[in-house]
Structure formats: C-alpha cells, structure tokens
C-alpha cells in the first residue's frame, strides 16, 4: 500500500539555521504531496503542497519540490525562527481520498 | 469562515465504557473524514463520508467503532466498548467535493482510556 517515510525526530536547531526534513513516499501512480504542521495546542494546518512532478510548494519561507525520480518531497527553510517550533507531517493523497501521513518530525528552535 | 468544530476537546473514560465525539465541518464541505492519531504516529483514516454516504471505512474497527453523518452535515464517532489502545487524538477534517482540495482539520478530541 501507499506509505510515507519521514526523518526521525526530534530535531533541534538554533535560530537562523538551515532546515531540512526528509520525506520519501511509496505509491502506485502520482499522488499529491503535502506538508502539514501542528503547532503546540493547535490542529493540523496545511503548510504547502505540490500536485505533480517538479512542482514546488512554498509558504512562510518553507519550500518543498516534488521529485518523481527519487520519490521525495523534502521540506527546507533557509533561516528558521523560534515560532517554527512544531511537529511537521509529510503526507500524500490521490484526488479527494484519504491522506496517508508519515510519523511526524518534532522541530524545536532554540533562540 | 468558521473552521471545523469538534467536541469535547478532552475525554477520560475507563475501559469498557462508551464515548462519542462530535464534528461540525466547514459549511459547504461535502466530504468529511475521521482520523485517529496515536501518540508518536501520524494520523490514520478511520472513515470518510461523501455527504451522508460512506466512501471508505476499511480501517474502522467495526466491532467497536461506529460513525454516522446524518443529513450530510454533522458527524458523530462512537466507541463502544473502549479499550486501552483506543487512547489517541481523534481528528475530524472536511473538504470540498471532487478534485484535489485541501483537507481542513479540527482541533481534535484527546481520548484517554484508563
């Protein structure tokens, strides 16, 4: 079945550091890919998405590129802030079907 | 627009008791999802509704879990009887029908079974 594998956490970085959270997927066909974020005490929010190969999703300084050849969708940010501390989930879906999530990566940014 | 509403936010019950969770999706969103998020894991779909019809309930433990969506709007998820392993956050999400639309999530209900 479809699955998502993402970088084990937790990840701790200093403010203004460069962030990469790895995500790879296994699926039959070409799904849409997503990054969701869960801030402390809040629900899941969509951070960015890409619906086809070579698309780049971006939002709030975060970026991820849909790489069909490596089945990857790595999340990057050039300079993280304390407010980016959260749990990040990579996910895939086909059309309006269910989201299949990775296990999540907890990110903590130290001032 | 108002987001997805869920209640209660927290619930503590003893094993073998029953519990029900309520979800009100975003107005106009015909598709509604219930996910279970066990601590340290990503959310897993339990059931998906399109209006008041079930689209996917393949991961729903039907011997103890049930869900309904009367009139294609609000939805209720019930567990009876609860087991210790049902301790999790239950998330409701909704989306517009068709195509590749974003799923909007509610704040979740944290269930603890003792």
Short mmCIF file of C-alpha atoms in Angstrom, two decimals:
data_model
loop_
_atom_site.label_atom_id
_atom_site.label_comp_id
_atom_site.label_asym_id
_atom_site.label_seq_id
_atom_site.Cartn_x
_atom_site.Cartn_y
_atom_site.Cartn_z
CA UNK A 1 0.00 0.00 0.00
CA UNK A 2 0.88 3.66 -0.10
CA UNK A 3 3.25 4.91 2.56
CA UNK A 4 5.29 7.93 3.64
CA UNK A 5 8.63 7.78 5.41
CA UNK A 6 9.98 10.89 7.03
CA UNK A 7 13.02 11.85 9.00
CA UNK A 8 13.06 10.68 12.59
CA UNK A 9 12.97 13.38 15.21
CA UNK A 10 13.24 15.23 17.31
CA UNK A 11 15.25 17.89 15.53
CA UNK A 12 16.76 20.78 17.49
CA UNK A 13 18.28 23.77 15.71
CA UNK A 14 19.47 27.23 16.63
CA UNK A 15 17.58 30.24 15.36
CA UNK A 16 18.56 31.25 11.79
CA UNK A 17 19.89 27.75 10.99
CA UNK A 18 19.05 25.96 7.74
CA UNK A 19 16.37 23.30 7.99
CA UNK A 20 15.84 20.12 6.00
CA UNK A 21 13.30 17.45 6.92
CA UNK A 22 13.46 14.47 4.60
CA UNK A 23 10.36 12.78 3.22
CA UNK A 24 10.07 9.92 0.75
CA UNK A 25 6.99 8.10 -0.42
CA UNK A 26 5.85 4.83 -1.93
CA UNK A 27 2.74 4.89 -4.07
CA UNK A 28 1.20 3.41 -7.18
CA UNK A 29 0.75 6.32 -9.54
CA UNK A 30 1.37 10.00 -8.94
CA UNK A 31 -0.14 11.36 -5.75
CA UNK A 32 -0.41 14.90 -4.50
CA UNK A 33 2.13 15.61 -1.76
CA UNK A 34 1.68 17.76 1.33
CA UNK A 35 3.41 19.11 4.37
CA UNK A 36 1.17 19.71 7.37
CA UNK A 37 2.25 21.47 10.56
CA UNK A 38 0.90 21.09 14.08
CA UNK A 39 1.79 23.93 16.45
CA UNK A 40 1.57 23.25 20.19
CA UNK A 41 -2.05 23.06 21.29
CA UNK A 42 -3.42 23.55 17.78
CA UNK A 43 -4.86 21.40 14.99
CA UNK A 44 -3.14 20.29 11.81
CA UNK A 45 -2.67 23.03 9.23
CA UNK A 46 -1.63 22.70 5.63
CA UNK A 47 1.81 24.27 5.17
CA UNK A 48 2.36 23.61 1.47
CA UNK A 49 1.51 21.19 -1.30
CA UNK A 50 2.51 20.03 -4.78
CA UNK A 51 0.24 18.16 -7.16
CA UNK A 52 2.59 16.99 -9.90
CA UNK A 53 6.22 16.19 -10.58
CA UNK A 54 8.69 19.10 -10.42
CA UNK A 55 6.12 21.36 -8.75
CA UNK A 56 7.49 23.43 -5.89
CA UNK A 57 5.23 24.23 -2.97
CA UNK A 58 6.12 27.20 -0.80
CA UNK A 59 4.70 29.07 2.17
CA UNK A 60 6.05 31.09 5.12
CA UNK A 61 9.62 30.67 3.86
CA UNK A 62 9.30 26.88 3.62
CA UNK A 63 9.76 25.07 0.31
CA UNK A 64 9.47 21.51 -0.98
CA UNK A 65 9.88 20.15 -4.51
CA UNK A 66 8.03 17.08 -5.83
CA UNK A 67 10.79 14.78 -7.14
CA UNK A 68 9.32 11.87 -9.06
CA UNK A 69 12.68 10.27 -9.84
CA UNK A 70 13.63 10.00 -6.16
CA UNK A 71 10.02 9.81 -4.84
CA UNK A 72 10.85 12.58 -2.40
CA UNK A 73 9.35 15.80 -1.06
CA UNK A 74 11.93 17.22 1.34
CA UNK A 75 10.97 20.28 3.41
CA UNK A 76 13.50 23.14 3.58
CA UNK A 77 13.77 26.59 5.12
CA UNK A 78 16.75 28.86 4.88
CA UNK A 79 16.54 30.52 8.28
CA UNK A 80 14.32 29.10 11.00
CA UNK A 81 12.71 31.07 13.78
CA UNK A 82 11.60 30.10 17.27
CA UNK A 83 8.00 30.34 16.04
CA UNK A 84 8.67 27.45 13.63
CA UNK A 85 8.84 25.03 16.56
CA UNK A 86 6.13 22.46 15.83
CA UNK A 87 5.54 18.93 14.57
CA UNK A 88 5.75 18.55 10.80
CA UNK A 89 3.95 15.80 8.86
CA UNK A 90 4.56 14.74 5.29
CA UNK A 91 1.53 13.23 3.57
CA UNK A 92 0.18 12.02 0.22
CA UNK A 93 -3.23 11.57 -1.31
CA UNK A 94 -4.94 10.72 -4.57
CA UNK A 95 -7.73 13.07 -5.57
CA UNK A 96 -10.21 13.58 -2.74
CA UNK A 97 -9.20 10.38 -0.98
CA UNK A 98 -7.64 9.96 2.44
CA UNK A 99 -4.34 11.48 3.42
CA UNK A 100 -1.59 8.98 4.21
CA UNK A 101 0.75 10.54 6.76
CA UNK A 102 4.32 9.97 7.88
CA UNK A 103 5.04 9.64 11.58
CA UNK A 104 5.86 13.31 12.06
CA UNK A 105 9.05 15.20 12.95
CA UNK A 106 9.18 17.36 16.05
CA UNK A 107 11.22 20.53 15.47
CA UNK A 108 12.49 22.71 18.28
CA UNK A 109 14.24 26.01 17.57
CA UNK A 110 16.48 27.43 20.29
CA UNK A 111 16.97 31.22 20.49
CA UNK B 1 -15.28 31.32 7.54
CA UNK B 2 -15.64 29.20 10.64
CA UNK B 3 -13.32 26.21 10.87
CA UNK B 4 -14.04 22.59 11.66
CA UNK B 5 -15.54 22.30 15.14
CA UNK B 6 -15.08 19.31 17.42
CA UNK B 7 -16.25 18.45 20.91
CA UNK B 8 -15.35 17.57 23.51
CA UNK B 9 -11.68 18.60 23.44
CA UNK B 10 -10.71 16.12 26.12
CA UNK B 11 -12.29 12.95 27.47
CA UNK B 12 -11.17 10.44 30.07
CA UNK B 13 -13.05 7.16 30.41
CA UNK B 14 -12.48 3.72 31.83
CA UNK B 15 -12.04 0.70 29.59
CA UNK B 16 -15.28 -0.96 28.51
CA UNK B 17 -17.15 2.35 28.75
CA UNK B 18 -18.58 4.08 25.69
CA UNK B 19 -17.78 7.53 24.31
CA UNK B 20 -18.96 9.73 21.47
CA UNK B 21 -17.25 12.55 19.59
CA UNK B 22 -18.96 15.24 17.55
CA UNK B 23 -17.77 17.11 14.46
CA UNK B 24 -19.23 20.02 12.54
CA UNK B 25 -17.44 20.57 9.23
CA UNK B 26 -16.92 23.80 7.34
CA UNK B 27 -20.12 24.93 5.68
CA UNK B 28 -20.40 23.57 2.16
CA UNK B 29 -17.80 20.85 2.62
CA UNK B 30 -19.43 17.65 1.45
CA UNK B 31 -16.52 15.38 2.33
CA UNK B 32 -15.82 14.58 5.98
CA UNK B 33 -13.02 12.46 7.43
CA UNK B 34 -12.32 10.97 10.86
CA UNK B 35 -8.67 10.22 11.65
CA UNK B 36 -7.11 8.55 14.67
CA UNK B 37 -3.71 9.87 15.82
CA UNK B 38 -1.92 7.68 18.34
CA UNK B 39 0.89 9.38 20.24
CA UNK B 40 4.08 9.42 18.19
CA UNK B 41 2.35 8.41 14.96
CA UNK B 42 0.79 10.18 12.02
CA UNK B 43 -2.99 10.36 11.72
CA UNK B 44 -4.69 7.31 10.22
CA UNK B 45 -8.03 7.46 8.42
CA UNK B 46 -10.89 5.71 10.17
CA UNK B 47 -13.78 6.68 7.91
CA UNK B 48 -14.58 9.05 5.04
CA UNK B 49 -18.05 10.35 4.18
CA UNK B 50 -19.23 11.98 0.98
CA UNK B 51 -22.40 13.81 2.03
CA UNK B 52 -24.05 11.18 4.24
CA UNK B 53 -22.66 8.15 2.40
CA UNK B 54 -19.57 6.18 3.43
CA UNK B 55 -16.71 6.28 0.92
CA UNK B 56 -14.02 4.42 2.86
CA UNK B 57 -14.29 2.66 6.21
CA UNK B 58 -11.72 -0.05 5.59
CA UNK B 59 -9.63 0.94 8.63
CA UNK B 60 -12.56 1.33 11.04
CA UNK B 61 -12.70 -1.39 13.75
CA UNK B 62 -16.36 -2.08 13.17
CA UNK B 63 -16.78 -4.35 16.18
CA UNK B 64 -16.42 -1.34 18.47
CA UNK B 65 -16.37 1.84 16.38
CA UNK B 66 -19.31 3.35 14.55
CA UNK B 67 -19.87 6.65 12.79
CA UNK B 68 -22.75 8.45 11.20
CA UNK B 69 -23.34 11.64 9.32
CA UNK B 70 -26.99 12.47 9.38
CA UNK B 71 -28.23 14.97 6.78
CA UNK B 72 -24.74 15.21 5.34
CA UNK B 73 -23.52 17.84 7.80
CA UNK B 74 -22.56 16.99 11.41
CA UNK B 75 -20.96 13.67 12.23
CA UNK B 76 -20.63 11.53 15.35
CA UNK B 77 -17.97 8.90 16.01
CA UNK B 78 -18.69 6.38 18.77
CA UNK B 79 -16.57 3.81 20.54
CA UNK B 80 -18.29 1.04 22.49
CA UNK B 81 -16.71 -0.59 24.42
CA UNK B 82 -13.44 1.32 24.65
CA UNK B 83 -10.07 -0.40 25.04
CA UNK B 84 -6.81 0.95 26.40
CA UNK B 85 -5.35 1.06 22.88
CA UNK B 86 -8.07 3.49 21.79
CA UNK B 87 -6.26 6.26 23.69
CA UNK B 88 -5.47 8.76 20.94
CA UNK B 89 -6.44 12.08 19.43
CA UNK B 90 -9.46 11.83 17.13
CA UNK B 91 -9.30 14.36 14.33
CA UNK B 92 -12.11 15.44 12.08
CA UNK B 93 -11.40 17.04 8.71
CA UNK B 94 -13.52 18.30 5.85
CA UNK B 95 -13.02 19.30 2.24
CA UNK B 96 -14.95 20.41 -0.80
CA UNK B 97 -16.03 17.51 -3.02
CA UNK B 98 -14.15 16.36 -6.10
CA UNK B 99 -10.72 17.20 -7.39
CA UNK B 100 -7.68 17.80 -5.23
CA UNK B 101 -8.99 20.02 -2.47
CA UNK B 102 -7.29 20.79 0.80
CA UNK B 103 -8.49 19.00 3.92
CA UNK B 104 -9.15 21.33 6.85
CA UNK B 105 -8.68 19.83 10.29
CA UNK B 106 -10.44 20.49 13.56
CA UNK B 107 -8.57 20.81 16.88
CA UNK B 108 -9.18 17.15 17.76
CA UNK B 109 -10.51 15.30 20.78
CA UNK B 110 -7.91 13.77 23.07
CA UNK B 111 -9.23 10.48 24.49
CA UNK B 112 -7.60 8.76 27.44
CA UNK B 113 -8.81 5.27 28.33
CA UNK B 114 -7.76 4.08 31.79
#
